[in-house]
Coordinates of N, CA and C in Angstrom, one line a residue:
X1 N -16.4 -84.0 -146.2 CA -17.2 -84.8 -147.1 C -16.8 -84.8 -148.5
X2 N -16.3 -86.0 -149.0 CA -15.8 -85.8 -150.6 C -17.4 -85.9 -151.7
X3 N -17.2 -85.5 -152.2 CA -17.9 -84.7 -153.5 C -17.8 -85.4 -154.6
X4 N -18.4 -86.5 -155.5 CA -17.9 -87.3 -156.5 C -19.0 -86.1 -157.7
X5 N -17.4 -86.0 -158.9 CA -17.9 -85.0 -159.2 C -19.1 -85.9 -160.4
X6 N -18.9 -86.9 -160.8 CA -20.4 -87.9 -161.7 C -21.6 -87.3 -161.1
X7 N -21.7 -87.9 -159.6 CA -22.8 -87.0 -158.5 C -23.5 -86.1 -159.1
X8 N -22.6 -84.6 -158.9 CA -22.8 -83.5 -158.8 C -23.3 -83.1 -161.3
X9 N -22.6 -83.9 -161.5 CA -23.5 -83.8 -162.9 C -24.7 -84.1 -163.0
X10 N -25.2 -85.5 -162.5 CA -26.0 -86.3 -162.6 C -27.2 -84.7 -161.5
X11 N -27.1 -84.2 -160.4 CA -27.9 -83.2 -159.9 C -28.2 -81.8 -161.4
X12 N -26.9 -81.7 -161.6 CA -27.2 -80.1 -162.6 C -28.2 -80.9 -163.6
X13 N -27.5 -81.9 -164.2 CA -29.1 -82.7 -165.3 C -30.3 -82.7 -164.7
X14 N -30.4 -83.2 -163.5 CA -32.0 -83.6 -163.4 C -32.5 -81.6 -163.1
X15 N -32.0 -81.1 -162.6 CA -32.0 -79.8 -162.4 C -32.4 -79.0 -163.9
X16 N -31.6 -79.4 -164.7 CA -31.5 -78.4 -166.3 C -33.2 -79.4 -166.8
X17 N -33.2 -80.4 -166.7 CA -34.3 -81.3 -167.2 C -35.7 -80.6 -166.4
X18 N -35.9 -80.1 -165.3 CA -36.8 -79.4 -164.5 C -37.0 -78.2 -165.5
X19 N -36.2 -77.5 -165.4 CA -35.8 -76.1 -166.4 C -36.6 -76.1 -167.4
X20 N -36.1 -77.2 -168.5 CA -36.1 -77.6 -169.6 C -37.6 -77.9 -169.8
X21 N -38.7 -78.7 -168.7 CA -39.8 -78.9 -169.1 C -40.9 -77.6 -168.6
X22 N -40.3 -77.1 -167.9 CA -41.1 -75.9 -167.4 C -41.1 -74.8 -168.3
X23 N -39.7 -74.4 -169.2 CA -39.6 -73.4 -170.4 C -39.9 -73.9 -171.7
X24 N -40.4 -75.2 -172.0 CA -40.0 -75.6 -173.3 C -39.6 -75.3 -174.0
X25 N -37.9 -75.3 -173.7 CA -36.5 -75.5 -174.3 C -36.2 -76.4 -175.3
X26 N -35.7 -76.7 -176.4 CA -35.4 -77.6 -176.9 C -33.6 -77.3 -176.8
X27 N -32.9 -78.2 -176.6 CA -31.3 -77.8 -176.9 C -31.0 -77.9 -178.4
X28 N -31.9 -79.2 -178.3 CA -31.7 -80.1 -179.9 C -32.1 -78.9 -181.0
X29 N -32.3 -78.2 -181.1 CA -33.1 -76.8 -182.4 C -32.7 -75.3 -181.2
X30 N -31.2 -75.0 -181.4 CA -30.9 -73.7 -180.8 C -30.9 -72.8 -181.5
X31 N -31.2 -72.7 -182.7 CA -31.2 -71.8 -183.5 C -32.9 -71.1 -184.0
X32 N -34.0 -72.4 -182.6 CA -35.3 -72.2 -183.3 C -35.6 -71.0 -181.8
X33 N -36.8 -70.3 -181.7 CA -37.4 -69.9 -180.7 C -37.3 -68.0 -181.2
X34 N -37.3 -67.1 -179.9 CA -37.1 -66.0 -180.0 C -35.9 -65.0 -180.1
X35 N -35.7 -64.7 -181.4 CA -34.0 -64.2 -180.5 C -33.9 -62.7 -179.4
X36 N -33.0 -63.1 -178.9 CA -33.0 -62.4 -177.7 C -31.4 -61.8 -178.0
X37 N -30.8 -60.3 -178.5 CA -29.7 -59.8 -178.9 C -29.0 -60.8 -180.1
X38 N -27.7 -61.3 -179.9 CA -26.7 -62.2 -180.3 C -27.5 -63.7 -180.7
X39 N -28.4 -64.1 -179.7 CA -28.6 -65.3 -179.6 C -30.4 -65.5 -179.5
X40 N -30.7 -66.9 -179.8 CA -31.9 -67.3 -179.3 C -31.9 -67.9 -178.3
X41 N -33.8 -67.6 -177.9 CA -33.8 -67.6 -176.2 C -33.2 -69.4 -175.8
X42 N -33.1 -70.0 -176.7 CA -32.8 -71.6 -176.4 C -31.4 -71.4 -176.2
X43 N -30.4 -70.8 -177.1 CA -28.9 -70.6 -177.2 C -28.7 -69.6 -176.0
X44 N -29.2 -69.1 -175.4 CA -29.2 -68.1 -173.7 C -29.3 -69.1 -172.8
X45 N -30.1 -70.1 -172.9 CA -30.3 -71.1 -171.7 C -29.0 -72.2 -172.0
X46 N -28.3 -72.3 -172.9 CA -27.5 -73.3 -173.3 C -26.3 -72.6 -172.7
X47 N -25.9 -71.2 -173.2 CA -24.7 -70.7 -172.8 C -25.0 -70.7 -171.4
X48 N -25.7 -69.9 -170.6 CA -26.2 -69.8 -169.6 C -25.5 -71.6 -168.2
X49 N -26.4 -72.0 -168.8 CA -26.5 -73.9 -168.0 C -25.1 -73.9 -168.1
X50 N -24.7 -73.8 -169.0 CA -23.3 -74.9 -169.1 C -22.2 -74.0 -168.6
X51 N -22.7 -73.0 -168.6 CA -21.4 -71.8 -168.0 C -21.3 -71.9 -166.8
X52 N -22.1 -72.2 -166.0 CA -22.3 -72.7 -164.8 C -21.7 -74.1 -164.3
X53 N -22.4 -75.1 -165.0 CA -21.9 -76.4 -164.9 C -20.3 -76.5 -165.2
X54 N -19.8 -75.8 -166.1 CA -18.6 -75.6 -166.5 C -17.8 -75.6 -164.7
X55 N -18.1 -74.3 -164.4 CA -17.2 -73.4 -162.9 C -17.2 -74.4 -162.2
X56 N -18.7 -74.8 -162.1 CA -18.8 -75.9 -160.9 C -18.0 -77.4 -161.3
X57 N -18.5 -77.8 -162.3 CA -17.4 -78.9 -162.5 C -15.8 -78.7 -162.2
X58 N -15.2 -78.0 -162.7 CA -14.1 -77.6 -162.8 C -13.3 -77.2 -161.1
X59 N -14.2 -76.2 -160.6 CA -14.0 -76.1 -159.2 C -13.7 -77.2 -158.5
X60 N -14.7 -78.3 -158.6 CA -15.1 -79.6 -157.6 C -13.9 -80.3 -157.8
X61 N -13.3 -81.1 -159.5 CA -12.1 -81.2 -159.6 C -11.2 -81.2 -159.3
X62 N -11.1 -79.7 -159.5 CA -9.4 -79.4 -159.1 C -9.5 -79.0 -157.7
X63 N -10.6 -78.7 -156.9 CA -10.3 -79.2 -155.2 C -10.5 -80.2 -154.5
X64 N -11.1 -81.0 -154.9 CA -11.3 -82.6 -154.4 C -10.4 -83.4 -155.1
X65 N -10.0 -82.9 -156.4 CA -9.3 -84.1 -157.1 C -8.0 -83.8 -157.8
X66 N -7.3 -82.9 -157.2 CA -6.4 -82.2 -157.6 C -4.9 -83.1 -158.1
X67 N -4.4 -82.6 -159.4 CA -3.8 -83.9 -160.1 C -4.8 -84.9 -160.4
X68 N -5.6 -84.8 -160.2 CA -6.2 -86.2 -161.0 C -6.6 -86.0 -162.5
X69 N -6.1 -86.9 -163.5 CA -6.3 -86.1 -164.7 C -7.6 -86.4 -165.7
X70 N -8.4 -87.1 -164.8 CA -9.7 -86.9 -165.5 C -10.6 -86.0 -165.0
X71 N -11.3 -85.3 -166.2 CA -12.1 -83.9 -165.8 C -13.3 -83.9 -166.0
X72 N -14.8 -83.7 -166.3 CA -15.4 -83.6 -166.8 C -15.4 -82.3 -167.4
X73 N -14.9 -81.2 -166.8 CA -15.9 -79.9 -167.2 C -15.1 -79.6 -168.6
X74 N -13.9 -80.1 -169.1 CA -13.8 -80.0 -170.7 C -15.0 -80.4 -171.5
X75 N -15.7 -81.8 -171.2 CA -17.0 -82.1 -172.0 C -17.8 -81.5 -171.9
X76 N -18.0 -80.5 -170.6 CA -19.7 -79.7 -170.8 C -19.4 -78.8 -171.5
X77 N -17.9 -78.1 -172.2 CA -17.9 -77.0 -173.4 C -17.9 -77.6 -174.5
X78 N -17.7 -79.3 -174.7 CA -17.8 -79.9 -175.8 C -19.4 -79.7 -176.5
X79 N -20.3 -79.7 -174.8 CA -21.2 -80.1 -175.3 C -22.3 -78.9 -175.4
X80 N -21.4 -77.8 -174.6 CA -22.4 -76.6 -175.2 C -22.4 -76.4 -176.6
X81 N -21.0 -76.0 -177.2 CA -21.1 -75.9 -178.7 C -21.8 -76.8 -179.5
X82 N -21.9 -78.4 -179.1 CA -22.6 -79.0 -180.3 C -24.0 -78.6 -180.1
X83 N -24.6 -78.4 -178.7 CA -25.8 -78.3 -178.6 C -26.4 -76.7 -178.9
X84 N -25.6 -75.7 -178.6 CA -26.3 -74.1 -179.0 C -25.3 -73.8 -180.0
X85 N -24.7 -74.3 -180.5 CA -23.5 -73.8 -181.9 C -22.6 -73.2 -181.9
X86 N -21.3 -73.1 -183.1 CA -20.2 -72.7 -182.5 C -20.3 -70.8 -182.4
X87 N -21.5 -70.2 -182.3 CA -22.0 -69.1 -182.1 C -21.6 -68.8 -180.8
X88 N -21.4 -69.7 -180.3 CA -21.4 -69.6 -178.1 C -20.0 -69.7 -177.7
X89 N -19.4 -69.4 -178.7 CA -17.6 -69.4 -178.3 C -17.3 -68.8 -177.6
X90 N -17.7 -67.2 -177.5 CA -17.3 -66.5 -176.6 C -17.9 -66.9 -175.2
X91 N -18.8 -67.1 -174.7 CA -19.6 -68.4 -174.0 C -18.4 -69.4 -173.0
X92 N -18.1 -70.1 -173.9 CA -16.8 -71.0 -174.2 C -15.9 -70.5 -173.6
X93 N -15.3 -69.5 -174.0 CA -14.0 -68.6 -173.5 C -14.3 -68.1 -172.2
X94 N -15.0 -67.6 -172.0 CA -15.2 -67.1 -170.2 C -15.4 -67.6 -169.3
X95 N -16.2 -68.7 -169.6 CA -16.2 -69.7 -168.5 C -15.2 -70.8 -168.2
X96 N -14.3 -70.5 -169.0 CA -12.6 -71.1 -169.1 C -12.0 -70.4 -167.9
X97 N -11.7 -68.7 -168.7 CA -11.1 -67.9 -167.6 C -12.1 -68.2 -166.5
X98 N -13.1 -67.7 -166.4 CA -14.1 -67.8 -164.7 C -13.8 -68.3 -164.0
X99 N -13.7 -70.0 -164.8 CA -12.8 -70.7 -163.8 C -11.9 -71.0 -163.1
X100 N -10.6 -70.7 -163.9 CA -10.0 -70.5 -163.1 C -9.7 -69.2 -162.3
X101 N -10.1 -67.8 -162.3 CA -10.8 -67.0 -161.6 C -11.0 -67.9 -160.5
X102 N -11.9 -68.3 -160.6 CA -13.3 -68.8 -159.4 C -11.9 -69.4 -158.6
X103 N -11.3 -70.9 -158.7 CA -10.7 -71.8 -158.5 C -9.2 -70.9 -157.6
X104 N -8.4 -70.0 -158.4 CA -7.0 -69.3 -158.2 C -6.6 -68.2 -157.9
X105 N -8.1 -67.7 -158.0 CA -8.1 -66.2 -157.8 C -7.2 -65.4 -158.8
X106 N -7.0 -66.0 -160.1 CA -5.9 -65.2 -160.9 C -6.4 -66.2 -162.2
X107 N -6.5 -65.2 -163.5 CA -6.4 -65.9 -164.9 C -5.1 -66.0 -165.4
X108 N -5.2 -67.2 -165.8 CA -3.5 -67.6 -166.6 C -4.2 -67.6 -168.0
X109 N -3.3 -67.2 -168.4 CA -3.7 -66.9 -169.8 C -1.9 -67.9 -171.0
X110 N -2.8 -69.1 -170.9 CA -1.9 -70.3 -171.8 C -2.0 -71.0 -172.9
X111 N -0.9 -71.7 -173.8 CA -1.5 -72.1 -174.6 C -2.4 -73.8 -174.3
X112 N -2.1 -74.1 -173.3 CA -2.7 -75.0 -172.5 C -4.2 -75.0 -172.3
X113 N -4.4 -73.5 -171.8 CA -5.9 -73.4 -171.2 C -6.5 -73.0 -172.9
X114 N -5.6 -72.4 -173.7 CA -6.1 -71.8 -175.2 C -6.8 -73.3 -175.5
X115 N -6.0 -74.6 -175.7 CA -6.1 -75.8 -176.2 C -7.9 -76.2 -175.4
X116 N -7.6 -76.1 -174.3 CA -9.2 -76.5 -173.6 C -10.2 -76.1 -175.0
X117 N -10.4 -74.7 -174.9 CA -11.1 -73.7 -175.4 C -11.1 -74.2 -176.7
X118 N -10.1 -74.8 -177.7 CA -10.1 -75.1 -178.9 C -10.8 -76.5 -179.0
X119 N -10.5 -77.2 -178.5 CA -11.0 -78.9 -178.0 C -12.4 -78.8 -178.2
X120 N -13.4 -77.4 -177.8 CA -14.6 -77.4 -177.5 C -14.9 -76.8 -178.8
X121 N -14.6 -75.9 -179.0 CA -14.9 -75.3 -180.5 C -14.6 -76.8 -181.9
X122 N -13.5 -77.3 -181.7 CA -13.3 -78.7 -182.8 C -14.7 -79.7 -182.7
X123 N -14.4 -80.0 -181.6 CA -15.2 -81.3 -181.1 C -16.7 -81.2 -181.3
X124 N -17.2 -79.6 -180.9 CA -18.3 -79.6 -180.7 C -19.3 -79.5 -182.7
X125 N -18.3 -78.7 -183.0 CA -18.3 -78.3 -184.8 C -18.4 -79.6 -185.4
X126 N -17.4 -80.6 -185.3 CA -17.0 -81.8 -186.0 C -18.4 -82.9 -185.9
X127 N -18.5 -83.1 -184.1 CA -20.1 -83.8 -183.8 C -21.2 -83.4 -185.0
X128 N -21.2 -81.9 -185.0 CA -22.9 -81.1 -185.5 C -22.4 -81.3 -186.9
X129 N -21.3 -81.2 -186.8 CA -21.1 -82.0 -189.1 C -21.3 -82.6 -189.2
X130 N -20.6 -83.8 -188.4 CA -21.1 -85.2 -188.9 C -22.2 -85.5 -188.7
X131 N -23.4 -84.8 -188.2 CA -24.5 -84.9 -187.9 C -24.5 -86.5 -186.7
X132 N -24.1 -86.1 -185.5 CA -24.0 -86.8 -184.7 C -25.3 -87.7 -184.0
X133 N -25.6 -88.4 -183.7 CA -26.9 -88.5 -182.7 C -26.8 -88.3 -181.0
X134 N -26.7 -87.5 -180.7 CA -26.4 -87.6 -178.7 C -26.8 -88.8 -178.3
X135 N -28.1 -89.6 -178.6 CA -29.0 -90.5 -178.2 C -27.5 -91.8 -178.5
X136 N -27.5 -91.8 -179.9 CA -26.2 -92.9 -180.4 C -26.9 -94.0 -180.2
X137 N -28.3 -93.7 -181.4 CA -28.7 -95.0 -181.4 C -28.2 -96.1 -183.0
X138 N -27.2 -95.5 -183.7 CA -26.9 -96.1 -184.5 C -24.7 -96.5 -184.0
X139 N -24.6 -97.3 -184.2 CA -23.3 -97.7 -184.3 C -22.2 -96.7 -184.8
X140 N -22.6 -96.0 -186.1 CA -21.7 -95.1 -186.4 C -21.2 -93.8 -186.0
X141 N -22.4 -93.7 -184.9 CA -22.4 -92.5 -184.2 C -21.2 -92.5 -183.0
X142 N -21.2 -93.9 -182.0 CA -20.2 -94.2 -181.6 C -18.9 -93.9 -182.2
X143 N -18.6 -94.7 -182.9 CA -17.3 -94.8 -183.7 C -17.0 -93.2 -184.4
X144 N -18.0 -92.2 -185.0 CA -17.9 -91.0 -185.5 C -17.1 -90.7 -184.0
X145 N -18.1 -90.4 -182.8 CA -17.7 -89.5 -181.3 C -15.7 -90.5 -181.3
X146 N -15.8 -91.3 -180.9 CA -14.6 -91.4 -180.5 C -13.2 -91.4 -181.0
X147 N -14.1 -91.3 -182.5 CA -12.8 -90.5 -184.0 C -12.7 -88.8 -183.7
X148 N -13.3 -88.5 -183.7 CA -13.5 -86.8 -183.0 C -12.7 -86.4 -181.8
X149 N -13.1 -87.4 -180.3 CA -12.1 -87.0 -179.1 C -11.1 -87.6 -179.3
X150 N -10.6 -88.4 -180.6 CA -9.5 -88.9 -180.8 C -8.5 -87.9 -181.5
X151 N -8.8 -87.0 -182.1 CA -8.4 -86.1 -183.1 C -8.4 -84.7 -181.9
X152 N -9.0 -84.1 -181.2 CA -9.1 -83.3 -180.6 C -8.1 -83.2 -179.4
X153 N -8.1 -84.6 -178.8 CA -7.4 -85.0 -177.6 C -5.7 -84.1 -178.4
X154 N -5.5 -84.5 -179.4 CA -4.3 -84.4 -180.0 C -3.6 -82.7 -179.4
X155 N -4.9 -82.0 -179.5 CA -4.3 -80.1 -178.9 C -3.4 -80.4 -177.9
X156 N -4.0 -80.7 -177.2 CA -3.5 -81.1 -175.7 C -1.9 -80.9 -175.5
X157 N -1.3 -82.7 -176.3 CA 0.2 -82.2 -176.1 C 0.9 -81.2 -177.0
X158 N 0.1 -81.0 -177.8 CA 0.4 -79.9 -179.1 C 1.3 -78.6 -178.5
X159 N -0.6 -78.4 -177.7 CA 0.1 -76.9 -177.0 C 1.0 -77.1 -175.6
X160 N 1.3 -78.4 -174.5 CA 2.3 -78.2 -174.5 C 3.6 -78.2 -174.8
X161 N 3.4 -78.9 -176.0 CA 5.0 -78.9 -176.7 C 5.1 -77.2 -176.8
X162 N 4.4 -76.7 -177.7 CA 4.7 -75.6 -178.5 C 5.0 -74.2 -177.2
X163 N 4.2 -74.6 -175.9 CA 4.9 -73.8 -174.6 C 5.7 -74.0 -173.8
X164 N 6.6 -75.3 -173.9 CA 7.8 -75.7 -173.7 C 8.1 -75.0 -174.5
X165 N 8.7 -75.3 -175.6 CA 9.7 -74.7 -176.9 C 9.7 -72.8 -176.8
X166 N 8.5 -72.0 -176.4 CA 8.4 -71.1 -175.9 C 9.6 -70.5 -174.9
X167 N 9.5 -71.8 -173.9 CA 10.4 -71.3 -172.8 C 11.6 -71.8 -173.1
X168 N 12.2 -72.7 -174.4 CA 13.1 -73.2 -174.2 C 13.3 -74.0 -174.2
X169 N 12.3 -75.2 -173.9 CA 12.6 -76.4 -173.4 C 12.1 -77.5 -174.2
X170 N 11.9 -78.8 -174.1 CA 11.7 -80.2 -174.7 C 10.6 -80.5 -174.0
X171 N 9.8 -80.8 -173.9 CA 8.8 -81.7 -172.8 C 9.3 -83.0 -173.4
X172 N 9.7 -84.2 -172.3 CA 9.7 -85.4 -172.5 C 8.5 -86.2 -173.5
X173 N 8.8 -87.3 -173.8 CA 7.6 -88.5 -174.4 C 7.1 -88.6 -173.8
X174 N 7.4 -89.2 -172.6 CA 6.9 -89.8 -171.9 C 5.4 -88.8 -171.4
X175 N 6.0 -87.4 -170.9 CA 4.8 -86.2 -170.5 C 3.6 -86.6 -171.6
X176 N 4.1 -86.3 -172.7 CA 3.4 -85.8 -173.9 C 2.2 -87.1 -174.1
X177 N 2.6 -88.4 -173.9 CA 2.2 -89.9 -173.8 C 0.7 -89.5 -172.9
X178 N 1.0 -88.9 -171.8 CA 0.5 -89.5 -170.6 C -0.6 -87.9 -170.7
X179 N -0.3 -87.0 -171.4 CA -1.5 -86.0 -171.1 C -2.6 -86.5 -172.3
X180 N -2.1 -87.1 -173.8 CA -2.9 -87.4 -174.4 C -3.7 -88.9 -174.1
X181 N -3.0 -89.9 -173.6 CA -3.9 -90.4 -173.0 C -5.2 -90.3 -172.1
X182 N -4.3 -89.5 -170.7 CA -5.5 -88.4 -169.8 C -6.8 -88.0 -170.9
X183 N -5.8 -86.9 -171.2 CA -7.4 -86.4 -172.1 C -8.2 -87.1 -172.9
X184 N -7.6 -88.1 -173.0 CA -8.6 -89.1 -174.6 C -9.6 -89.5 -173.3
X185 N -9.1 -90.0 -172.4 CA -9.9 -90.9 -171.4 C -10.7 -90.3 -170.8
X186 N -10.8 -88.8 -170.8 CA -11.6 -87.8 -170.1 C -12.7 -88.0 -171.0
X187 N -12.6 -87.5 -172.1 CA -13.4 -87.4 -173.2 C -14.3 -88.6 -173.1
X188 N -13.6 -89.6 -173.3 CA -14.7 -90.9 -173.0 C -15.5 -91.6 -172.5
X189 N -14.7 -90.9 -170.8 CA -15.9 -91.3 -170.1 C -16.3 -90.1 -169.5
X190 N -16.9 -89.2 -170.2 CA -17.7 -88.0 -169.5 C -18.4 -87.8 -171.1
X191 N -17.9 -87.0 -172.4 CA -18.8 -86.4 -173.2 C -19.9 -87.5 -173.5
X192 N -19.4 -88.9 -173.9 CA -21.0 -89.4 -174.0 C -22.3 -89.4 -173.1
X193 N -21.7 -89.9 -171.8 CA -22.5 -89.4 -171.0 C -23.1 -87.9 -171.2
X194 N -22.4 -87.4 -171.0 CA -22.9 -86.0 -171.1 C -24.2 -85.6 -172.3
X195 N -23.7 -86.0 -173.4 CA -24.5 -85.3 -174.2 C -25.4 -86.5 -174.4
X196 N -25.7 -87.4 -174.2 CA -26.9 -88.6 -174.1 C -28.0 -88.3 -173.1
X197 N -27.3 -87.6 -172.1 CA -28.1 -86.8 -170.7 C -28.8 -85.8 -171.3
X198 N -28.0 -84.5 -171.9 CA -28.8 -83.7 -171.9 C -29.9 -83.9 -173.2
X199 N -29.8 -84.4 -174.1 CA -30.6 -85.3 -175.2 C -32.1 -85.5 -174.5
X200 N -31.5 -86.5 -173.9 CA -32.4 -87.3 -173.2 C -32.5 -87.3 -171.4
X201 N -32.7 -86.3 -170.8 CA -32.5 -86.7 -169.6 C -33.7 -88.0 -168.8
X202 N -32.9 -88.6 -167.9 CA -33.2 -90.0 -167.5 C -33.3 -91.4 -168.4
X203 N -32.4 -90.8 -169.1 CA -32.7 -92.4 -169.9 C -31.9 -93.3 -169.9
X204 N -32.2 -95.1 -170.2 CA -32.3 -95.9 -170.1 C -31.7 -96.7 -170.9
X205 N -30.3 -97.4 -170.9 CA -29.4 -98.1 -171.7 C -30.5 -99.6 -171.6
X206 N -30.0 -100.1 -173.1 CA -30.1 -101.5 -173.3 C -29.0 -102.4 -172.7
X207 N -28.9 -103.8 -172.7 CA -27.9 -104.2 -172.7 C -26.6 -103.5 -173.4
X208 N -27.3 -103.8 -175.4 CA -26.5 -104.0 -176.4 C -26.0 -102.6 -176.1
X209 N -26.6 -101.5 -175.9 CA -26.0 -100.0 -175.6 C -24.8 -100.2 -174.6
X210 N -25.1 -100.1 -173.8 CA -24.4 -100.4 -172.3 C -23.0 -101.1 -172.8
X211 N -23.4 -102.0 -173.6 CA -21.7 -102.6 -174.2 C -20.9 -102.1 -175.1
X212 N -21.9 -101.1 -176.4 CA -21.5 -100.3 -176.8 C -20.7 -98.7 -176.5

């Protein structure tokens, strides 16, 4: 039975949205509530959710969709950090390795997988400065997010240039072309969704949205 991993997001949301109304959680104010050690009890459910959704995304992926180079689970670390802050890095970082853990039975430790991990920490930082809206009910907010996974996408062939050259070697244009497109396109069609979801779970595009 194939597994569309959109599906399996669209379940963890309405799931986190159950969560969400039964603890009165806010994502939106992670810094407000009880703190609980390191973190507040809202920034525990953020790291928590998404460290999960992270494995699982990522798992589904790369065994149903293996080579395919769009991913979602880069955007759920996009969107833990904008949503519980860049406080949840370490967060970030483990459910990177876990992953592939879970997935290979072995952590690679790259500047590849480092880049993931950076993407989330930039992207997620850059959103909460520009004072983003997840909702994206104004125009600028658009155009802000896609200047952001435009700029972020960039790690990508960065790091693997810089781990070719490591071993010695050139990575082609051509390579270099084709992972930063990948990743721009990942980013695009998963983090808005994504963080519009957890904003707002079940909500409801206009036309003018929808075109937007």
């Amino acid at each position: 039975m194939r597994v569309s991993v959109e599906y399996l997001i669209v379940i963890l949301f309405h799931a986190q949205h159950m969560v969400r109304y039964y603890t009165n959680i806010r994502m939106a104010e992670p810094t407000a509530g009880v703190r609980i050690g390191p973190y507040t009890k809202n920034q525990w459910f953020v790291a928590g959710f998404f460290f999960v959704a992270y494995i699982l995304a990522y798992s589904i992926a790369t065994k149903f969709f293996p080579g395919y180079p769009v991913n979602p689970a880069t955007s759920l670390l996009l969107a833990a950090i904008f949503f519980g802050g860049v406080s949840l890095w370490p967060s970030a970082l483990l459910a990177t390795f876990f992953a592939q853990f879970f997935v290979g039975g072995s952590i690679e430790f790259s500047l590849v997988t480092v880049s993931t991990f950076a993407q989330a920490i930039a992207g997620g930082y850059l959103l909460k400065k520009l004072e983003i809206d997840p909702i994206f009910r104004r125009d600028k907010d658009a155009f802000r997010l896609i200047s952001v996974l435009a700029c972020i996408s960039l790690l990508t062939p960065i790091a693997t240039t810089l781990q070719s050259l490591s071993q010695n070697q050139l990575p082609s244009a051509t390579l270099l072309q084709y992972e930063y497109i990948a990743t721009l396109f990942s980013y695009l069609m998963f983090a808005p969704f994504i963080l519009r979801w957890t904003a707002k779970p079940g909500f409801r595009r206009t036309w003018r949205e929808t075109f937007e």
